[in-house]
Tab-separated table of C-alpha atoms and ligand atoms in Angstrom:
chain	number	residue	atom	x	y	z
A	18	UNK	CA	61.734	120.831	89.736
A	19	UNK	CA	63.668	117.639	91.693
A	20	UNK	CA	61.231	114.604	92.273
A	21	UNK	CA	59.258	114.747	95.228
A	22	UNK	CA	60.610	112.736	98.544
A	23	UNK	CA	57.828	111.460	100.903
A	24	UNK	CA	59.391	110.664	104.004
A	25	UNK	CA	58.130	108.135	106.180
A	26	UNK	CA	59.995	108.273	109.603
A	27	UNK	CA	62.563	111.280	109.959
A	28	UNK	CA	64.827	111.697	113.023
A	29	UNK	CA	65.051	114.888	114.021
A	30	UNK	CA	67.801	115.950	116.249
A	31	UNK	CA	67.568	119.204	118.544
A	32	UNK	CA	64.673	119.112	117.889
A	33	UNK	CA	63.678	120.252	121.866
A	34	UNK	CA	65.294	123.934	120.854
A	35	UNK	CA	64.057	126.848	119.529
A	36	UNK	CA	63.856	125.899	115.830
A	37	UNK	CA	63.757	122.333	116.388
A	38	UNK	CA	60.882	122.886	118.669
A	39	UNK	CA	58.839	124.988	115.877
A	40	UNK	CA	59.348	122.499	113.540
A	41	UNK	CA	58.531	119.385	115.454
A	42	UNK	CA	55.520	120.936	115.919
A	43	UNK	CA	54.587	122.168	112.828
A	44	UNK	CA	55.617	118.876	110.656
A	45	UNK	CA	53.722	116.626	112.738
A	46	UNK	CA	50.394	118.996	112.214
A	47	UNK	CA	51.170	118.985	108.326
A	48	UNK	CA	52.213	115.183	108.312
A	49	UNK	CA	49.994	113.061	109.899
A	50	UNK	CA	51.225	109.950	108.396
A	51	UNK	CA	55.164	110.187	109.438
A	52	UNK	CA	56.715	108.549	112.047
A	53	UNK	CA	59.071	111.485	114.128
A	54	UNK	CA	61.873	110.414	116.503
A	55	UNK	CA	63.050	113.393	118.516
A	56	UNK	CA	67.213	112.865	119.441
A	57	UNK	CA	67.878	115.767	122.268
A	58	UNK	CA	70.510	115.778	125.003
A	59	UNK	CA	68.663	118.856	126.480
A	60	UNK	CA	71.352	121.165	127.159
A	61	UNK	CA	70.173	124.854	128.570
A	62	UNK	CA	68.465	125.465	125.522
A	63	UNK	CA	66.258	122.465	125.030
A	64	UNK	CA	63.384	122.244	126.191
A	65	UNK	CA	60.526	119.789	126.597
A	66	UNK	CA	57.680	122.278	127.480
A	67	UNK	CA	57.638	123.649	124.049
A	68	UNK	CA	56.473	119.883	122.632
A	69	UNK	CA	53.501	119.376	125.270
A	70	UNK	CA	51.286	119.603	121.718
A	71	UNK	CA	52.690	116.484	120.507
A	72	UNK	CA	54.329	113.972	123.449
A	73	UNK	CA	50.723	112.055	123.764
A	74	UNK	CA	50.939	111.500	119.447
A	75	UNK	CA	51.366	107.840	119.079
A	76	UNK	CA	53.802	108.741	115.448
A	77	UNK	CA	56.064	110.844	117.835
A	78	UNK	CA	58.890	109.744	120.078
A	79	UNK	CA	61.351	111.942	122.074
A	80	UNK	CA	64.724	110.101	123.064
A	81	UNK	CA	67.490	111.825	125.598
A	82	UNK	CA	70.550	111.404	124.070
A	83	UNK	CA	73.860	112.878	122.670
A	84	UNK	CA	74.426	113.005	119.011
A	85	UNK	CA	77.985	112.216	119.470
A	86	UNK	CA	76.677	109.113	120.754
A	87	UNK	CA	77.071	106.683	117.396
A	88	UNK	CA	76.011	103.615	119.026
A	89	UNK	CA	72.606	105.436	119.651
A	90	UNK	CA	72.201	107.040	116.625
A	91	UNK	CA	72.968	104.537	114.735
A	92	UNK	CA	70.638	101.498	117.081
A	93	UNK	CA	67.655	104.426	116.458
A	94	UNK	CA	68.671	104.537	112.336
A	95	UNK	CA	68.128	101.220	112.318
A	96	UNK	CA	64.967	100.155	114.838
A	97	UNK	CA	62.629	103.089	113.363
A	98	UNK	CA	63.711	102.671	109.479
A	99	UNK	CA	64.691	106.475	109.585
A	100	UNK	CA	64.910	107.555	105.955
A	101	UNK	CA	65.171	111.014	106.488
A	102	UNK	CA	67.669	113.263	108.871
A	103	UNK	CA	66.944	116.935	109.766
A	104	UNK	CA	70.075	118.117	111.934
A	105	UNK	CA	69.141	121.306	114.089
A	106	UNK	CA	71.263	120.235	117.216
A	107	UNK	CA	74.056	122.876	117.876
A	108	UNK	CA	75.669	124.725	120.562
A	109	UNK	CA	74.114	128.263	118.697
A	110	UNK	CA	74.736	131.373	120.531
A	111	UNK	CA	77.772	133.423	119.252
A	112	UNK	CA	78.638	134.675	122.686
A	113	UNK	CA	78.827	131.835	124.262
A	114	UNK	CA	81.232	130.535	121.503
A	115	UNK	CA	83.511	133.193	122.545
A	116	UNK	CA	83.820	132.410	126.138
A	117	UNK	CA	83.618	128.834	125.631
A	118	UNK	CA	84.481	127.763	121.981
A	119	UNK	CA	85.420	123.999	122.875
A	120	UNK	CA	81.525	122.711	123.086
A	121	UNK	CA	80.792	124.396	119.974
A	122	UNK	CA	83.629	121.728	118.206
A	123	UNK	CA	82.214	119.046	119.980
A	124	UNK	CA	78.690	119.591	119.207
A	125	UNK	CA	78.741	121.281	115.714
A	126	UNK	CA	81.741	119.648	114.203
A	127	UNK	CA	82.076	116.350	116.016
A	128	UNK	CA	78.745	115.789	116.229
A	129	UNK	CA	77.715	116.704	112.530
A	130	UNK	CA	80.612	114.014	111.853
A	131	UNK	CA	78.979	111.093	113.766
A	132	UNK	CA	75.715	111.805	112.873
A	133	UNK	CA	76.611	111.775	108.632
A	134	UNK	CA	78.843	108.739	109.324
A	135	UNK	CA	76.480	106.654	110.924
A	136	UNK	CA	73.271	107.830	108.670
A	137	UNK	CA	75.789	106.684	105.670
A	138	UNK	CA	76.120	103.515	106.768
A	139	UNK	CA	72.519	103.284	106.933
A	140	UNK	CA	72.244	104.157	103.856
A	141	UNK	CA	74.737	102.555	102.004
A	142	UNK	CA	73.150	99.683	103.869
A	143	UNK	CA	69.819	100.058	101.672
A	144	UNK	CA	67.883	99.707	104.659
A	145	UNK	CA	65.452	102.007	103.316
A	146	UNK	CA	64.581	102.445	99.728
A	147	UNK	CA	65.298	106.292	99.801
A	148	UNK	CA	66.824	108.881	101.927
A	149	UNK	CA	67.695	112.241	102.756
A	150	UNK	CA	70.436	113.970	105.213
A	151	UNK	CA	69.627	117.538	105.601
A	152	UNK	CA	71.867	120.329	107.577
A	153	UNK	CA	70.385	122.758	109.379
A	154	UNK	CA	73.088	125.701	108.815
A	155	UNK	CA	73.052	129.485	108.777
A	156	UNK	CA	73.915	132.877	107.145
A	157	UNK	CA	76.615	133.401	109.379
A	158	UNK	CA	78.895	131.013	107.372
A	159	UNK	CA	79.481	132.763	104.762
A	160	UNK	CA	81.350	135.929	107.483
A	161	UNK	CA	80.264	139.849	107.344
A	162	UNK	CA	79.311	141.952	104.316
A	163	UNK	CA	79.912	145.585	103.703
A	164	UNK	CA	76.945	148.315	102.803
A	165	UNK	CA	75.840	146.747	99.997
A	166	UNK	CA	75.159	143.064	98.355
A	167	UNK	CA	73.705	139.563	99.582
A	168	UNK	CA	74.951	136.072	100.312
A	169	UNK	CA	74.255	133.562	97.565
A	170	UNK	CA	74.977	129.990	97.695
A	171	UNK	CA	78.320	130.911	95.828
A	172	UNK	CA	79.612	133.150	98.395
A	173	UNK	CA	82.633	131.762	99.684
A	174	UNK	CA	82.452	130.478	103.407
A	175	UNK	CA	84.316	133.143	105.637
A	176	UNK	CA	83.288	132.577	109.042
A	177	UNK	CA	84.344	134.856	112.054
A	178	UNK	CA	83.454	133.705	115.035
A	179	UNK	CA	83.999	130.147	116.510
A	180	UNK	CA	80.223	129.785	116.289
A	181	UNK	CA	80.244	130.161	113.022
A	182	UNK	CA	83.904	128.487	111.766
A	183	UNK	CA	82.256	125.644	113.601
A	184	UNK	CA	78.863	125.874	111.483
A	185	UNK	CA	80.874	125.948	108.073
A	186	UNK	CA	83.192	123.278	109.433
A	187	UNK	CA	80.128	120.720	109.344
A	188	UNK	CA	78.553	122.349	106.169
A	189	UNK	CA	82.028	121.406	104.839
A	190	UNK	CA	81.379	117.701	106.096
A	191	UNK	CA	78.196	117.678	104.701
A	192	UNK	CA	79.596	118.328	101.264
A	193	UNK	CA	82.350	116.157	101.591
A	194	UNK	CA	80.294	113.109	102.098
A	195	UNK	CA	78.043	114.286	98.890
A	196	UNK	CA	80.927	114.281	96.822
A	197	UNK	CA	82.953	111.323	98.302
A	198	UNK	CA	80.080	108.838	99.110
A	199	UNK	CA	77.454	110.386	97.001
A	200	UNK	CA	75.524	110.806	100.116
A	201	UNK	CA	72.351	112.132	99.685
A	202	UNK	CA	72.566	115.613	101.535
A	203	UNK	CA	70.411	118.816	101.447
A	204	UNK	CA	72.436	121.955	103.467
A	205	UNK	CA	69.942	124.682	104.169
A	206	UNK	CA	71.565	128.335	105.456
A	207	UNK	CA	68.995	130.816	106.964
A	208	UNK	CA	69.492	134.097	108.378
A	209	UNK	CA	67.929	135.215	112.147
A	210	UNK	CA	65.198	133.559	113.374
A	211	UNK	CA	62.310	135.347	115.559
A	212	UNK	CA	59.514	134.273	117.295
A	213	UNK	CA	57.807	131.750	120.175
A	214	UNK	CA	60.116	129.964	122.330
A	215	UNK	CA	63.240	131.629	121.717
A	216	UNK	CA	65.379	131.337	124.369
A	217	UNK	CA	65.895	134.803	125.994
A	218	UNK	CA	70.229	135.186	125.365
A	219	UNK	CA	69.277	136.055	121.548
A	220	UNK	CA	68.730	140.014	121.046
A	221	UNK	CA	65.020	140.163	120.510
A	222	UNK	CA	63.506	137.710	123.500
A	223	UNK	CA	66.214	139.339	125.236
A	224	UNK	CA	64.819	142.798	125.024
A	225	UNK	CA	61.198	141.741	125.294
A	226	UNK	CA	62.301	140.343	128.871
A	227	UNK	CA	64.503	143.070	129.713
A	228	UNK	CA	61.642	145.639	129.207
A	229	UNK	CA	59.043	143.572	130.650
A	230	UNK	CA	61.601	143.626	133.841
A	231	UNK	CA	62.810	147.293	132.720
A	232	UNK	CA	66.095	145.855	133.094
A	233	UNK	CA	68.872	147.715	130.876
A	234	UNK	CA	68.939	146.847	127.362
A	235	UNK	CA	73.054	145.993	126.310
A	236	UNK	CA	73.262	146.916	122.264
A	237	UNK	CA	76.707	146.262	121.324
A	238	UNK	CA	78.967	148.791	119.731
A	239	UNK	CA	77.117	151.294	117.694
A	240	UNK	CA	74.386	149.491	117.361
A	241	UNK	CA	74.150	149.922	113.926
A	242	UNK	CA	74.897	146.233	112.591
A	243	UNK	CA	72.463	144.711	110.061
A	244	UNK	CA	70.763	141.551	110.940
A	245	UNK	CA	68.156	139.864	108.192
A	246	UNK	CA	65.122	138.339	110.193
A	247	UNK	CA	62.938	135.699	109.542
A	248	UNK	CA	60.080	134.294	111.171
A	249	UNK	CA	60.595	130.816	112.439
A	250	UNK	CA	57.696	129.258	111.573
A	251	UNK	CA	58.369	130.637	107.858
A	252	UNK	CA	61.837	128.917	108.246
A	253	UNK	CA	60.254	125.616	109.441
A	254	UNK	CA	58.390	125.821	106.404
A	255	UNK	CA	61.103	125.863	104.072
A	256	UNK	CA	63.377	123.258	105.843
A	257	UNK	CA	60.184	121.015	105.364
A	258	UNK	CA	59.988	122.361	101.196
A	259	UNK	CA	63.965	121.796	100.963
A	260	UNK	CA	63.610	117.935	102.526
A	261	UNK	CA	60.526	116.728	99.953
A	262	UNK	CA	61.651	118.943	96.679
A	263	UNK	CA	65.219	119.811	97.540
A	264	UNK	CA	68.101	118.297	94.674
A	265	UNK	CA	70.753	116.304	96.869
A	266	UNK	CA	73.748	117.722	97.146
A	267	UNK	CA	72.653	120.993	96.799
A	268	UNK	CA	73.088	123.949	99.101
A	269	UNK	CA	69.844	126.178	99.723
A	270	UNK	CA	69.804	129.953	101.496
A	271	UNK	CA	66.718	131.172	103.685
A	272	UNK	CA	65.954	134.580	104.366
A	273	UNK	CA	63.332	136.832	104.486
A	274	UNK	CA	64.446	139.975	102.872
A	275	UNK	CA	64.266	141.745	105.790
A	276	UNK	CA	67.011	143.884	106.931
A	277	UNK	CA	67.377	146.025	109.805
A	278	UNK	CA	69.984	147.816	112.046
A	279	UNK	CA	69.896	146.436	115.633
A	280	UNK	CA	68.961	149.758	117.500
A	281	UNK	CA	66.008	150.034	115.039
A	282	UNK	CA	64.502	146.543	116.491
A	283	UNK	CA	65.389	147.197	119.621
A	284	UNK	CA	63.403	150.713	119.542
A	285	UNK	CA	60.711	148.932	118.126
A	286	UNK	CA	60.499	146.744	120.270
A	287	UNK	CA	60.304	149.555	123.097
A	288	UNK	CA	57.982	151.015	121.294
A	289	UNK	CA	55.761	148.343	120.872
A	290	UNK	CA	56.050	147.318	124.586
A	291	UNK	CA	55.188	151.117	125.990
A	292	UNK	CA	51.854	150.480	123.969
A	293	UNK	CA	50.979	147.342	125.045
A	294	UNK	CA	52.592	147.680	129.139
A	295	UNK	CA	50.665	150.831	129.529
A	296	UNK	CA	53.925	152.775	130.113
A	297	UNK	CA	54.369	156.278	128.785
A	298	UNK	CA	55.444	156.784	125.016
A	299	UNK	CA	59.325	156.730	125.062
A	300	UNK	CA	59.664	155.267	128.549
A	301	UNK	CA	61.221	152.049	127.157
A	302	UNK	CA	63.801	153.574	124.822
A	303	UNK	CA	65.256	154.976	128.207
A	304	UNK	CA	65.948	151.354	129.508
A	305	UNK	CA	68.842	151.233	126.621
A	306	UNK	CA	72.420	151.049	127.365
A	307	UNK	CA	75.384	150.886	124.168
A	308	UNK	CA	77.856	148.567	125.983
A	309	UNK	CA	81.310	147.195	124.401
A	310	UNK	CA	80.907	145.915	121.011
A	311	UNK	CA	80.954	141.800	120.451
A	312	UNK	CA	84.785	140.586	119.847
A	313	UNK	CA	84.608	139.735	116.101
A	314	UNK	CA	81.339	141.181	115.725
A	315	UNK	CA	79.622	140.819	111.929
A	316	UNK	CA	78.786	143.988	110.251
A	317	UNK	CA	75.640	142.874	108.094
A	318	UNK	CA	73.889	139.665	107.006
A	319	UNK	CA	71.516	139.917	104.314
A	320	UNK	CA	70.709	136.873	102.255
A	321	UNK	CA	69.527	136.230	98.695
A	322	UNK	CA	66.647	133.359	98.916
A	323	UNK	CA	66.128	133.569	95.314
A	324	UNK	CA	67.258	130.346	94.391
A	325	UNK	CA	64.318	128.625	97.092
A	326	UNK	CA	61.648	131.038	95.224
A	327	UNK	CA	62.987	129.977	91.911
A	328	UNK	CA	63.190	126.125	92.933
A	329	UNK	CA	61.048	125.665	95.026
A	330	UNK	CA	58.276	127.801	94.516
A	331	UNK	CA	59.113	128.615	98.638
A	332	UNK	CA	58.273	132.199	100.028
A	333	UNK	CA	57.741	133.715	103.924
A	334	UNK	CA	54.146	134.172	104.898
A	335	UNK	CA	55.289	136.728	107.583
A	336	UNK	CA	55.207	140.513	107.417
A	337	UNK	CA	57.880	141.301	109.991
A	338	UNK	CA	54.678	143.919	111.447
A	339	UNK	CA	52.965	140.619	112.099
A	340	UNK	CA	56.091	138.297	113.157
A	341	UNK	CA	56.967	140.540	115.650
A	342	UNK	CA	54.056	141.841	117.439
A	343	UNK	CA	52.744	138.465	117.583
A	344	UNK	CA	55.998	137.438	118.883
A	345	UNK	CA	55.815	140.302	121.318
A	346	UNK	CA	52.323	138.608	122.369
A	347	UNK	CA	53.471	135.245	122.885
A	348	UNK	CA	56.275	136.372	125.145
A	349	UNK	CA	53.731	138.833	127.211
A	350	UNK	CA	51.450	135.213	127.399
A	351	UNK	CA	53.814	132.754	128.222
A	352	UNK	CA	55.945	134.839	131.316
A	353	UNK	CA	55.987	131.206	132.931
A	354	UNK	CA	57.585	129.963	130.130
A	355	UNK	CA	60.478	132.170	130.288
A	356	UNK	CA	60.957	131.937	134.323
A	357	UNK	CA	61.345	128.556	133.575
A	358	UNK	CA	63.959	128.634	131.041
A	359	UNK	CA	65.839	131.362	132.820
A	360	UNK	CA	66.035	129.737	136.021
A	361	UNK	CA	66.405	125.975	134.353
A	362	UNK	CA	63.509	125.008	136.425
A	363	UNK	CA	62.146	122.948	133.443
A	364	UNK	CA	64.030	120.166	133.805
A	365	UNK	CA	61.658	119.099	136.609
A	366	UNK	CA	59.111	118.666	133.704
A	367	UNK	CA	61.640	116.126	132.716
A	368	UNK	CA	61.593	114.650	135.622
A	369	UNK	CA	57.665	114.232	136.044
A	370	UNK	CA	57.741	113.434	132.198
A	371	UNK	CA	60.379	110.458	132.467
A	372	UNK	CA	61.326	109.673	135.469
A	373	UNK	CA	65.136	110.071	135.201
A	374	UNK	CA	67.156	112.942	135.825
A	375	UNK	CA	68.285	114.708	132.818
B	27	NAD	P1	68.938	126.178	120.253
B	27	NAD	O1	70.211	126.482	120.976
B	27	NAD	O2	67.680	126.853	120.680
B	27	NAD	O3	68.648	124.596	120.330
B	27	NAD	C1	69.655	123.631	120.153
B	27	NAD	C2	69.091	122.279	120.591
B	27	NAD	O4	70.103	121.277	120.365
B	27	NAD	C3	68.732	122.208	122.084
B	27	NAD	O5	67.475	121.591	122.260
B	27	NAD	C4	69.852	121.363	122.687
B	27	NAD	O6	69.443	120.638	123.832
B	27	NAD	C5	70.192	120.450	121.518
B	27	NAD	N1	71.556	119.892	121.595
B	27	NAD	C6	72.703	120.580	121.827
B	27	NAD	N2	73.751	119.729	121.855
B	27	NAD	C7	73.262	118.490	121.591
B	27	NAD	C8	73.851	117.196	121.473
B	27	NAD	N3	75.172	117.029	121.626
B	27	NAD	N4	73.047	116.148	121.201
B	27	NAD	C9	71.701	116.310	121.075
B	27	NAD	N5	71.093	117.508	121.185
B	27	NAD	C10	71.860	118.587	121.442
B	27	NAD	O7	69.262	126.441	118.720
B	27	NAD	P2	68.314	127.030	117.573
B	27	NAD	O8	68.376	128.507	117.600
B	27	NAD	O9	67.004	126.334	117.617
B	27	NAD	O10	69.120	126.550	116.283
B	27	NAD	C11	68.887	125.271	115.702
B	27	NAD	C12	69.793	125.088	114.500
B	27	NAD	O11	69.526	126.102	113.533
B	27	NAD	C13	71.295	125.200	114.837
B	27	NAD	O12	71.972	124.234	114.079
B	27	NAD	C14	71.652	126.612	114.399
B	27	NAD	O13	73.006	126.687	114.025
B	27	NAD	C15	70.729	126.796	113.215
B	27	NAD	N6	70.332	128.187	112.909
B	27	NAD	C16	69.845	128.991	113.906
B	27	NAD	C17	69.418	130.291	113.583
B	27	NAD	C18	68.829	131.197	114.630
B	27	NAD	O14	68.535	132.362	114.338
B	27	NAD	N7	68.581	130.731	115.849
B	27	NAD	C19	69.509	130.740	112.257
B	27	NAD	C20	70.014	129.872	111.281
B	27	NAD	C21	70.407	128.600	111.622
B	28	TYD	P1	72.054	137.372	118.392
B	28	TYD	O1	70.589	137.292	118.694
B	28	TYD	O2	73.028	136.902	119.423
B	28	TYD	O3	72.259	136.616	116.997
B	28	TYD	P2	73.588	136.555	116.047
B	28	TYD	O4	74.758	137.065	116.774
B	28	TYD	O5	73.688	135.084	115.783
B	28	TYD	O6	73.244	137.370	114.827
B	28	TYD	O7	72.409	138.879	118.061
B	28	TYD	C1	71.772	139.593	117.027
B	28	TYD	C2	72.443	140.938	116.908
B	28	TYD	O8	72.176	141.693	118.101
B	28	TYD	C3	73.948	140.858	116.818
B	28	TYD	O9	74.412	141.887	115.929
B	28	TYD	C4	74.436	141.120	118.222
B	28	TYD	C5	73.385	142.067	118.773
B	28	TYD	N1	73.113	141.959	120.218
B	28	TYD	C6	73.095	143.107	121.016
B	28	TYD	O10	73.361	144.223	120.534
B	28	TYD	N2	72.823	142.976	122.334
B	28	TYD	C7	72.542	141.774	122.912
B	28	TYD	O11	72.308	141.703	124.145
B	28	TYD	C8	72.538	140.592	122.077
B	28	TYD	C9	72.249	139.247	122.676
B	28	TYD	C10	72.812	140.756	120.739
């Protein structure tokens, strides 16, 4: 197994979004001792709300700002000693990339670009004794597979949507600046993430809010295209395993081994919901409504996380039966929460929090 890497003060970017959020969160529970510096522009999807647990913790700092903003990321490198990097900011949602695929260069590409140039010259500048770059990335890379077999970290990158092409344009960075600089990257690629503060565009918070509203719930096409989901707290976990154990330079895929067809979630999620709204069994399913299939849309994701068990002894803690009716929970708990994000009315908290407009 690779040495172990203790990091002392990471900078975490995006880190006011869904995934970001859960990780912020859960690192500075598990790691007392480490300075975090939060870099977040806070588009749509970021949000401050989902860090009230740690803005008062003297070890954690949140700063507004762009990632394609090198002065900045380079004046925070420097002033906090940052010897680790965990990327999560992205433009992520597939449909928007489709309408609006410009952003998603910008952010994922351009971005990715700054951000590895300037932690480089950090680190070339030995102003730490160690350090770490690591990419958040995804499954969708690697494009659409038939019936039958998984993604491995050999599968060639075939990406099909801009959201993707996009993605596997900065993994591509990523391993260009291992093998040209011998930059010290880690490139993690997970499959769908579930659970609290998802923002409610993505097919599962989606549907919770839909039924909740008993709004009609779009599944595109047939509804019968495979998705592999994976708790995000489970994912935080191994993004935190792949940055202390992970071998730089090396590429690591995330997944939970847990496939389904959309339609399936989405009657389970009715199903669920009918049970726990007090609404007749069945009532939900009647809410759905097959609409025109995604442009471009991926057929199935499943990915093959062997090489993280193998490694790095990582595995989910998650039953999906557990993921997702605690999800279901959180989303029934928190209805503010989502009004909020819906209606954008949470950058007031910034406001309040700050002082500045966003
Ligand atoms: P998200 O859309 O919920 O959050 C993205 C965050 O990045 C937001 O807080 C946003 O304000 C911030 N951001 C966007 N542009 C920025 C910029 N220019 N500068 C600074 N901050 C900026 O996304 P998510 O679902 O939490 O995904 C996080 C990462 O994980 C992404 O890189 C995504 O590609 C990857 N990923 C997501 C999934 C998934 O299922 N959601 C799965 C695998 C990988
Ligand atoms: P999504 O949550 O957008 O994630 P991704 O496209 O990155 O996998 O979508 C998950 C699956 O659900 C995908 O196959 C598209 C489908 N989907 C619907 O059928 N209806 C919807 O309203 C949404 C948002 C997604």
């Amino acid at each position: 197994m690779p040495e172990h890497f203790t990091p002392r003060a990471i900078l975490v970017t995006g880190g006011a979004g869904f995934i970001g959020s859960n990780f912020v969160n859960s690192f500075m529970a598990g790691n007392p001792g480490c300075r975090l510096v939060n870099l977040d522009v806070l588009t749509y999807a970021g949000n401050l709300e989902n860090l009230k647990g740690v803005e008062n913790n003297p070890s954690y700092r949140f700063v507004k700002g762009d990632i394609c903003d090198g002065g900045l990321v380079a004046r925070l490198l420097a002033e906090e000693r940052i010897d680790a990097v965990v990327h999560f900011a992205a433009e992520s949602h597939v449909d928007r990339s489709i309408t609006g695929p410009e952003i998603f260069v910008r952010t994922n590409v351009l971005g990715t670009q700054i951000l590895l140039e300037e932690s480089r010259k950090h680190w070339q500048a030995k102003a730490v004794p160690e350090f770490r770059y690591l990419q958040v990335s995804t499954d969708e890379v690697y494009g659409s597979l038939g019936d039958t077999g998984f993604f491995t970290e050999e599968t060639p990158l075939a990406p099909n949507s801009p959201y993707s092409a996009s993605k596997a344009g900065a993994d591509l960075l990523v391993r260009a600046y291992h093998e040209t600089y011998g930059f010290p990257t880690l490139n993690t690629r997970c499959s769908n993430n579930y659970g609290p503060y998802h923002f409610p565009e993505k097919l599962i918070p989606l549907m919770i809010h839909n039924i909740m509203n008993k709004k009609p719930l779009p599944v595109y096409g047939d509804g019968l295209n495979v998705r592999d989901w994976l708790h995000v707290k489970d994912h935080s976990v191994a993004i935190e395993c792949v940055l202390k154990k992970g071998a730089p330079g090396q590429v690591y895929n995330i997944g939970g081994n847990n496939e389904w067809r959309n339609i399936d979630i989405v009657n389970l999620v009715c199903d669920l919901l009918d049970a726990k709204l007090g609404r007749a069994p069945g009532e939900n399913r009647g809410l759905i409504t097959f609409v025109k299939d995604r442009p471009g849309h991926d057929r199935r994701y499943a990915i093959d996380a062997s090489k993280m068990r193998r490694e790095l002894s990582w595995e989910p803690s998650y039953t999906f039966e557990r993921g997702i009716a605690e999800t279901i929970d959180w989303y029934l708990a928190n209805q503010e929460w989502v009004g909020k994000v819906t209606s954008g009315a949470y950058r007031d908290y910034y406001d309040r929090q700050y002082g500045v407009k966003p």
